Tab-separated table of C-alpha atoms in Angstrom:
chain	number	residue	atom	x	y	z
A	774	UNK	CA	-29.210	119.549	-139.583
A	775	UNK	CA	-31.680	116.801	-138.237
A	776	UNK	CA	-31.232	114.486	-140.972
A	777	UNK	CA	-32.270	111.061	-140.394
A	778	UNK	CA	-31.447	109.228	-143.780
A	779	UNK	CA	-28.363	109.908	-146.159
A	780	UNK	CA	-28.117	108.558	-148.961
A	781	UNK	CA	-24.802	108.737	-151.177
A	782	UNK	CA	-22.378	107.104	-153.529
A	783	UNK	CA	-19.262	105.701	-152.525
A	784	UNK	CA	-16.914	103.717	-155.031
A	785	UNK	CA	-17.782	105.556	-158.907
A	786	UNK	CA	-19.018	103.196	-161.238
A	787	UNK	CA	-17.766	103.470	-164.755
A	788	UNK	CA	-19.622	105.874	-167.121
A	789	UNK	CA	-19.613	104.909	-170.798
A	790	UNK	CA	-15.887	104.669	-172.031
A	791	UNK	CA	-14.011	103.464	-169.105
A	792	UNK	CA	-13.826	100.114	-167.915
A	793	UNK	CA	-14.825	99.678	-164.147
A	794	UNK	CA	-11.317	98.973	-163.181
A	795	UNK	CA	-10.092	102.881	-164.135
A	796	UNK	CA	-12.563	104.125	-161.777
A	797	UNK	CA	-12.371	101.849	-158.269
A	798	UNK	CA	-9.912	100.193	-156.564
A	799	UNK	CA	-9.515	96.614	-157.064
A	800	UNK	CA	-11.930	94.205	-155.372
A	801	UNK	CA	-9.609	93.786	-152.288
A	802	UNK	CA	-9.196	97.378	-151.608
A	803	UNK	CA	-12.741	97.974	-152.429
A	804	UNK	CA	-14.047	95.716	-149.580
A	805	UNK	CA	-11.463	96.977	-147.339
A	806	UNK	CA	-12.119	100.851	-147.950
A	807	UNK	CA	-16.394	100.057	-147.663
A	808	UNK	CA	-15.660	97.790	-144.521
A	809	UNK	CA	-13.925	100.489	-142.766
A	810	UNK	CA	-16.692	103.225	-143.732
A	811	UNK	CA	-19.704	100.724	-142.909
A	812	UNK	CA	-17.960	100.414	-138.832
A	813	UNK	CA	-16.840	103.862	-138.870
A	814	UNK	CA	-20.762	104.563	-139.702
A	815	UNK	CA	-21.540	102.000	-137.034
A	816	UNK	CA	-20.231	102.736	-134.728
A	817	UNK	CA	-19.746	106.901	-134.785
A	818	UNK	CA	-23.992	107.459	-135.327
A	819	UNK	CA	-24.660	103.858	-132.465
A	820	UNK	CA	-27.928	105.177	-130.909
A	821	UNK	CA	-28.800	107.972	-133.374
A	822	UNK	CA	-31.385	106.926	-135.231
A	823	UNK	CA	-30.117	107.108	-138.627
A	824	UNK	CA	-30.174	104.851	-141.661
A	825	UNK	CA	-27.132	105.469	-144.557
A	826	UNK	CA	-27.395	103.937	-148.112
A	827	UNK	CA	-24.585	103.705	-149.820
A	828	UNK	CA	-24.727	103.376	-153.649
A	829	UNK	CA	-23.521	103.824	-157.051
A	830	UNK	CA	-24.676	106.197	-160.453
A	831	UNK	CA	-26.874	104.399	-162.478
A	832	UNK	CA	-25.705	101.336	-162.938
A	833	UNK	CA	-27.271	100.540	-166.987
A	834	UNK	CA	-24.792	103.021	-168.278
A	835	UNK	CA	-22.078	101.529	-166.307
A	836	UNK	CA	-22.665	98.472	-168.371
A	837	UNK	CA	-22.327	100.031	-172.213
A	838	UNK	CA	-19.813	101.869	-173.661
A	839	UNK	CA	-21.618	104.811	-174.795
A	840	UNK	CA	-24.799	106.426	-173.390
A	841	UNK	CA	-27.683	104.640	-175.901
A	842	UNK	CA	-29.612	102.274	-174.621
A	843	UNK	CA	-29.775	100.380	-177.988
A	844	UNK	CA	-26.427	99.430	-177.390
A	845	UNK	CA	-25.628	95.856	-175.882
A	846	UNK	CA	-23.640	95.760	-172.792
A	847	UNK	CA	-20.067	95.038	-172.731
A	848	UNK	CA	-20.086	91.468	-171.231
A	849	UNK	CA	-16.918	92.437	-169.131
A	850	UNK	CA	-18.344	95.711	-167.479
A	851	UNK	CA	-21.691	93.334	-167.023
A	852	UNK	CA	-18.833	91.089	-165.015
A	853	UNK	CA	-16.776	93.620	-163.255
A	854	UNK	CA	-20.048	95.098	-161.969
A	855	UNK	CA	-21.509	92.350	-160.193
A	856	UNK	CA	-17.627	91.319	-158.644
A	857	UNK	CA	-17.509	95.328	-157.477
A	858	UNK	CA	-20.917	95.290	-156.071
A	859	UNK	CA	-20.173	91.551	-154.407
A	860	UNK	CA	-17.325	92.717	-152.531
A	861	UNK	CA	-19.018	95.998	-151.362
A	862	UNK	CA	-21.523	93.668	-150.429
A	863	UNK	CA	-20.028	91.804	-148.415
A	864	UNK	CA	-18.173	94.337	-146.817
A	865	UNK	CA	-21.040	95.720	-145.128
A	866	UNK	CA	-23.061	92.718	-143.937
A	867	UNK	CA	-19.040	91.880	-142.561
A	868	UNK	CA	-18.983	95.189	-141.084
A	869	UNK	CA	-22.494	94.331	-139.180
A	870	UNK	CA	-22.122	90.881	-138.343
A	871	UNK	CA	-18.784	92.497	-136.407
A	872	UNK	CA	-20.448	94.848	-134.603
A	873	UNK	CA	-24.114	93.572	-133.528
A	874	UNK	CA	-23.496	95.840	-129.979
A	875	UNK	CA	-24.985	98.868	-131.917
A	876	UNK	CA	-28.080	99.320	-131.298
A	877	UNK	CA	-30.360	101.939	-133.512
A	878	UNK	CA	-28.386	102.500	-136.679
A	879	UNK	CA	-28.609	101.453	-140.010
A	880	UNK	CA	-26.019	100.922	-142.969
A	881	UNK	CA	-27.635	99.626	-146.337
A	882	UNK	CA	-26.001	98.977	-149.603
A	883	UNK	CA	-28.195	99.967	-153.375
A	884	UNK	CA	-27.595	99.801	-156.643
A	885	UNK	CA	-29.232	101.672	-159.307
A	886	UNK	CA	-30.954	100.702	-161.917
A	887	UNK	CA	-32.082	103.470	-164.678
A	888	UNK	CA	-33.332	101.283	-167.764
A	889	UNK	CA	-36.018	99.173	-165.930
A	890	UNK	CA	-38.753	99.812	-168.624
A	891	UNK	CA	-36.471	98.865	-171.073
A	892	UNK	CA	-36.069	95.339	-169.155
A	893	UNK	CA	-39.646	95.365	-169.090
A	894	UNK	CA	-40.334	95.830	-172.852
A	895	UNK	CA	-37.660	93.650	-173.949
A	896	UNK	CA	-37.944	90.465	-171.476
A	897	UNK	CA	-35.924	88.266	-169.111
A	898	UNK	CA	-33.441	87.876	-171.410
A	899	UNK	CA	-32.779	91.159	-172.075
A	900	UNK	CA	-28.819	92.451	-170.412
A	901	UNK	CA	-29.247	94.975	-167.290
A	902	UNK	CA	-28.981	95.429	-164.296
A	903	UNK	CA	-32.584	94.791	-162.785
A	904	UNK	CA	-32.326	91.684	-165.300
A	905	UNK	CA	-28.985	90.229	-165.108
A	906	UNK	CA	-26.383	91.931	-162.366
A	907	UNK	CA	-29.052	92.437	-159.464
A	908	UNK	CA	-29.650	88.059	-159.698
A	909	UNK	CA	-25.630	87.582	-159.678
A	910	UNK	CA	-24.504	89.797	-156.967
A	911	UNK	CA	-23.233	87.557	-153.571
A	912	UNK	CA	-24.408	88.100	-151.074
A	913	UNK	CA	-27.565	89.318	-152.306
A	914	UNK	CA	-27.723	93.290	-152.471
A	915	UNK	CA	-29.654	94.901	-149.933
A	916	UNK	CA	-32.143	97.538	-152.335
A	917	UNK	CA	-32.189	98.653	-155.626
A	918	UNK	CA	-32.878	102.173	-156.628
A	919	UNK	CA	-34.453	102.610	-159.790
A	920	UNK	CA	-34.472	106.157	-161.976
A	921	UNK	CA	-38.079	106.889	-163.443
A	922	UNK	CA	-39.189	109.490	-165.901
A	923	UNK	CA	-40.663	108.461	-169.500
A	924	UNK	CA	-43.184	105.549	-169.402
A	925	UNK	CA	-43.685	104.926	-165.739
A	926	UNK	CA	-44.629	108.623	-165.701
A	927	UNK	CA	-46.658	109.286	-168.737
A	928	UNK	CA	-49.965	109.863	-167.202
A	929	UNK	CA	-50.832	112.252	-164.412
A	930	UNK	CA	-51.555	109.702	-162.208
A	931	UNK	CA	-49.015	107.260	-163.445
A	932	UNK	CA	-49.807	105.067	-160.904
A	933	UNK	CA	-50.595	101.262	-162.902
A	934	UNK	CA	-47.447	101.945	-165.098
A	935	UNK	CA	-45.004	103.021	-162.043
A	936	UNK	CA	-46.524	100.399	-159.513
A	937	UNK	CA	-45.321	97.812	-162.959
A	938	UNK	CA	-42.089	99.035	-163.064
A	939	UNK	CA	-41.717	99.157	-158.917
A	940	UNK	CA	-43.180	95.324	-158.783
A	941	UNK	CA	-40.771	94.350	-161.459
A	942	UNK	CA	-37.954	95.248	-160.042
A	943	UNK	CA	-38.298	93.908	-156.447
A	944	UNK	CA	-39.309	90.194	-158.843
A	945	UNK	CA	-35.599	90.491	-159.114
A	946	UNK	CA	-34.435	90.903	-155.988
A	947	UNK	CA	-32.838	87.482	-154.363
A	948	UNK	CA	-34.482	87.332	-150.676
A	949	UNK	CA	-32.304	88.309	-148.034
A	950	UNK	CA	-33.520	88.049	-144.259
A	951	UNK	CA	-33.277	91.291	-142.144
A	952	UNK	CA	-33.556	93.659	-144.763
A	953	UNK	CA	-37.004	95.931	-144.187
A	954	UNK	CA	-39.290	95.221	-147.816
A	955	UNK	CA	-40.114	96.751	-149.903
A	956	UNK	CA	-36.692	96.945	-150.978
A	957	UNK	CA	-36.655	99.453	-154.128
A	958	UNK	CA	-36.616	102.850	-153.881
A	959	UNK	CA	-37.246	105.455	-156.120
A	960	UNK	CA	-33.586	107.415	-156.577
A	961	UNK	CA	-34.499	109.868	-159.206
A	962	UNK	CA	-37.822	110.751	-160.284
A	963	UNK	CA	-38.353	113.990	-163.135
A	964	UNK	CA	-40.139	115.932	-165.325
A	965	UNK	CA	-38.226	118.694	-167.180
A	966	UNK	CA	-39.697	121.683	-168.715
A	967	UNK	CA	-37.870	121.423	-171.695
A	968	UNK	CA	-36.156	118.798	-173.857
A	969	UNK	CA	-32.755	118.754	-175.488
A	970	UNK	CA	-33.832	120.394	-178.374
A	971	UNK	CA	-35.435	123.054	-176.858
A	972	UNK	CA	-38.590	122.227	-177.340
A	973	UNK	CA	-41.094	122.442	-174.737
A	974	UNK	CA	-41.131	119.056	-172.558
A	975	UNK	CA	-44.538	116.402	-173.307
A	976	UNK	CA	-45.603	116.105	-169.960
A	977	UNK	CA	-44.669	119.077	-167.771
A	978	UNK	CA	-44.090	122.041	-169.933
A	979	UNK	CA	-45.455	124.690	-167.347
A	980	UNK	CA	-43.901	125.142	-163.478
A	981	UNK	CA	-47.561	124.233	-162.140
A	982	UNK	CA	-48.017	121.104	-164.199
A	983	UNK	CA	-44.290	120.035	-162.935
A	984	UNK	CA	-45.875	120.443	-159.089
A	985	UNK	CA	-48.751	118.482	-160.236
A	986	UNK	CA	-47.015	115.648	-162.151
A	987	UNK	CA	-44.548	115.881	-159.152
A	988	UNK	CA	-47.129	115.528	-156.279
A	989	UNK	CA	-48.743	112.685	-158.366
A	990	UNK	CA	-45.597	110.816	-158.838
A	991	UNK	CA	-44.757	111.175	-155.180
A	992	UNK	CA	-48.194	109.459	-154.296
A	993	UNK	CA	-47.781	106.588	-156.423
A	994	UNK	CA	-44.673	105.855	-154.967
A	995	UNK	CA	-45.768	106.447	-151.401
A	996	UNK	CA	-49.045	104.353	-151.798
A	997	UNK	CA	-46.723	101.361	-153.093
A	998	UNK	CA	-44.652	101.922	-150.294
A	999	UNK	CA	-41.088	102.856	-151.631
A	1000	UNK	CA	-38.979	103.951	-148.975
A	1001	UNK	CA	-37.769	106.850	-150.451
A	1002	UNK	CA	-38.331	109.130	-153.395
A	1003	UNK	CA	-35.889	111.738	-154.873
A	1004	UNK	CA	-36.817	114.216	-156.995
A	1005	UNK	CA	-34.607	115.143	-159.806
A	1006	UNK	CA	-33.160	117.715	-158.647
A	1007	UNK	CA	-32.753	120.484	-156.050
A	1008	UNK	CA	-31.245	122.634	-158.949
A	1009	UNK	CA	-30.831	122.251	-162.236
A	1010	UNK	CA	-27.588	120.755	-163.855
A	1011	UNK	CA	-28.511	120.443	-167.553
A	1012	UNK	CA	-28.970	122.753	-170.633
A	1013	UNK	CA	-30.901	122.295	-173.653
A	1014	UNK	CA	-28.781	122.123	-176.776
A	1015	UNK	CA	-28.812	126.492	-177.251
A	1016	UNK	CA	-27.456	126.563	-173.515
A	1017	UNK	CA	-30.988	127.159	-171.304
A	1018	UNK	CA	-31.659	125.219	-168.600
A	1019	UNK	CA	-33.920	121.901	-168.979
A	1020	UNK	CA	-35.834	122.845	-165.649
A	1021	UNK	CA	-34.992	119.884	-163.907
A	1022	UNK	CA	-35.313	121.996	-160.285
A	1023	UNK	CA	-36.849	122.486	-157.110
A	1024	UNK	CA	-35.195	126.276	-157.179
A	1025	UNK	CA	-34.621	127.915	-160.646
A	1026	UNK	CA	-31.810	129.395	-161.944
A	1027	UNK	CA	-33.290	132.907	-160.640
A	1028	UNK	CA	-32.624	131.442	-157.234
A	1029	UNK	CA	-36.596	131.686	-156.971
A	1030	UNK	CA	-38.445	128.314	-155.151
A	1031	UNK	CA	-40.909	126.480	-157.632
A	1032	UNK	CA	-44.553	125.812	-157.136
A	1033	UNK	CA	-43.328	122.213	-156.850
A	1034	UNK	CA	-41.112	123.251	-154.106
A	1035	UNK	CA	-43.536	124.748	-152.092
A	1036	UNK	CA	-45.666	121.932	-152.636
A	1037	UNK	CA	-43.352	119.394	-151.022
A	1038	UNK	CA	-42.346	122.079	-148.188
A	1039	UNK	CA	-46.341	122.329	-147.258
A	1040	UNK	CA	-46.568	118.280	-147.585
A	1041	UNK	CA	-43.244	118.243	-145.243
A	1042	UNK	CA	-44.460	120.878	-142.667
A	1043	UNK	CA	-48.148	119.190	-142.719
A	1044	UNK	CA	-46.467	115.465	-142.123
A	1045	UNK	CA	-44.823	116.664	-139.491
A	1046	UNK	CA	-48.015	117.869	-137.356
A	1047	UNK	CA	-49.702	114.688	-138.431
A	1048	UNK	CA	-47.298	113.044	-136.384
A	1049	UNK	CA	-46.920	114.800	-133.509
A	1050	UNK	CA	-51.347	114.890	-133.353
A	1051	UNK	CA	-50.842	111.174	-133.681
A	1052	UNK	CA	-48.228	111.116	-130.868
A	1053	UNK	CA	-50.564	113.361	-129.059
A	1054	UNK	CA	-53.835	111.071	-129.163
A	1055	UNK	CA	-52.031	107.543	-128.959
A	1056	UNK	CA	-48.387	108.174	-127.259
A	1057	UNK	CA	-46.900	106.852	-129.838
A	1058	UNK	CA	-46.507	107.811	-134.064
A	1059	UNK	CA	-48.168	106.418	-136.855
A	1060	UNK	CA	-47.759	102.980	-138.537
A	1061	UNK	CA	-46.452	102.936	-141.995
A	1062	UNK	CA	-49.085	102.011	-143.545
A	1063	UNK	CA	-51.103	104.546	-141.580
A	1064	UNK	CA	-48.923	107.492	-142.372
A	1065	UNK	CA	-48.305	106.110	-146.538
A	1066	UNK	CA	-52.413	106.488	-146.309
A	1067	UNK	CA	-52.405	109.990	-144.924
A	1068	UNK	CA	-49.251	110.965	-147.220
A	1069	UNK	CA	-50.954	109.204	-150.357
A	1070	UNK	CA	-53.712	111.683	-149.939
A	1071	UNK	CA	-52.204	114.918	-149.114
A	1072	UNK	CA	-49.954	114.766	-151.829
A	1073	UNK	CA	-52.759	114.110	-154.307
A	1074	UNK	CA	-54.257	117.254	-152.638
A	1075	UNK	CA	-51.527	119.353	-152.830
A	1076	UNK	CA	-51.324	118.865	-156.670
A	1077	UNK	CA	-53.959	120.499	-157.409
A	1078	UNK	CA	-55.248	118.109	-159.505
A	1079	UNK	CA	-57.674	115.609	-157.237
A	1080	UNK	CA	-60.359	114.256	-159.477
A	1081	UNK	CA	-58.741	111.002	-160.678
A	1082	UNK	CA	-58.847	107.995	-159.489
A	1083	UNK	CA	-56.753	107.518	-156.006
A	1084	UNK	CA	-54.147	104.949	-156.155
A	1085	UNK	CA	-54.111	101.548	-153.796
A	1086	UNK	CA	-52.030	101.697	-151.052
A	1087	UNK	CA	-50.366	98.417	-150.319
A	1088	UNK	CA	-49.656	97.249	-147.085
A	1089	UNK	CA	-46.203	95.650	-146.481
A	1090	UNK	CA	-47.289	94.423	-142.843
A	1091	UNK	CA	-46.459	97.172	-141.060
């Protein structure tokens, strides 16, 4: 398939219970195995137009020994963490700086960060990876990818709260020269239809509020000008405590496609004629900014839900 952008995990990072060093290689073998993937990428897809990010499971329950995010961080994980992401790191900006002949290819490194609201409420100071890793990691990392649901998400058009948590995270961010800002990303985005306990979810408890929430959350992220945003997820992994599934889909467990599905398929089938009518009248596409303006506003349309207030869309100078 046509796919321009892939975007995957290479190198597990440690869930809750296992130290970092169970689950990778040691830092030697770890820059050796990403350097040879990063040229391999290089150098098999020179000329093709595509862009790979390579990245990890979120990263803040790498950090603690159990999944609560009450729990302080275990200072070593905290240290084995940055040292893993420093030598993948560096492996790829070696891998590039060794091969500048390709030409039209691009191999980025992420980390993810899933407790940024957390950092938010509880300050500076505060142990995580948006906080603390992201700042310690040499050479600086390339993007972060940060999981949203809960607060950033609470309204339908959760734009001022997600835009906060988007603009807090790139604060973080070291400067690094070359890299394409903005440099965060949204790598999971959600709303479930039900919660653990079975009962029915706050915010989307219906398959048409889930493709409006969903359209909305898309726009926000758009209009600040995230690179890319996942939705949470193409089918459903998790059960409620009595064994039904959360809802966390773009296809149900019936096999049948969502409303929120269709939503995105009419918002990818629509972007793609926007183009080409661009193409047609100027001869060449869109601008970013140009196309995160059109995309802003046909998602809001295709939510359903288009009397609120339309969110900003910021211009990163291109």
């Amino acid at each position: 398939m046509p796919f321009r952008s892939f975007i995957f995990w290479a190198g597990r990072c440690a869930g809750p219970g296992r130290t970092i060093k169970q689950t990778d290689l040691d830092g030697i073998d770890v820059y050796k195995e990403m350097y040879k993937l990063a040229v391999y990428l290089l150098k098999r897809y020179n000329g093709s137009g595509k862009t790979f990010m390579i990245g990890h499971w979120e990263g803040d329950w790498c950090i603690r020994d159990a999944l609560n995010k009450e729990l302080k961080p275990n200072p070593q994980k905290v240290k084995d963490l940055v040292e893993l992401l420093s030598d993948k790191q560096r492996a790829i900006d070696d891998a590039k700086r060794d091969n500048k002949c390709v030409k039209d290819v691009h191999v980025w490194h992420y980390t993810e960060a899933n407790l940024v609201e957390q950092s938010i409420k509880e300050g500076s100071g505060w142990v995580s990876v948006i906080n603390t890793v992201v700042k310690q990691v040499k050479p600086a990392i390339d993007y972060v990818s940060v999981s949203v649901g809960g607060d950033s998400l609470r309204e339908v058009n959760p734009t001022v709260a997600f835009h906060k948590t988007l603009d807090y995270a790139h604060r973080q961010l070291p400067y690094k020269r070359g890299v394409p800002e903005p440099r965060v990303f949204a790598g999971e985005y959600y709303f479930d239809l039900r919660n653990r306990d079975d009962a029915v979810a706050i915010y989307a408890p219906t398959p048409q509020l889930q493709k409006q929430r969903g359209c909305w959350a898309a726009a926000s992220g758009v209009a600040w000008g995230a690179p890319y945003m996942m939705w949470w997820a193409f089918y459903d992994n998790e059960r409620t405590s009595s064994g039904n599934f959360r809802g966390y889909w773009l296809v149900d467990n019936g096999n049948r496609e969502t409303p929120l599905f269709k939503a995105y398929q009419q918002y990818y089938k629509d972007a793609n004629e926007f183009v080409r009518s661009v193409i047609a009248a100027t001869g060449k596409p869109p601008g970013d900014y140009a196309f995160r303006v059109w995309a802003t506003e046909r998602l809001i349309q295709l939510s359903g839900r288009t009397n609120l207030w339309k969110p900003y869309v910021r211009y990163w100078g291109n």
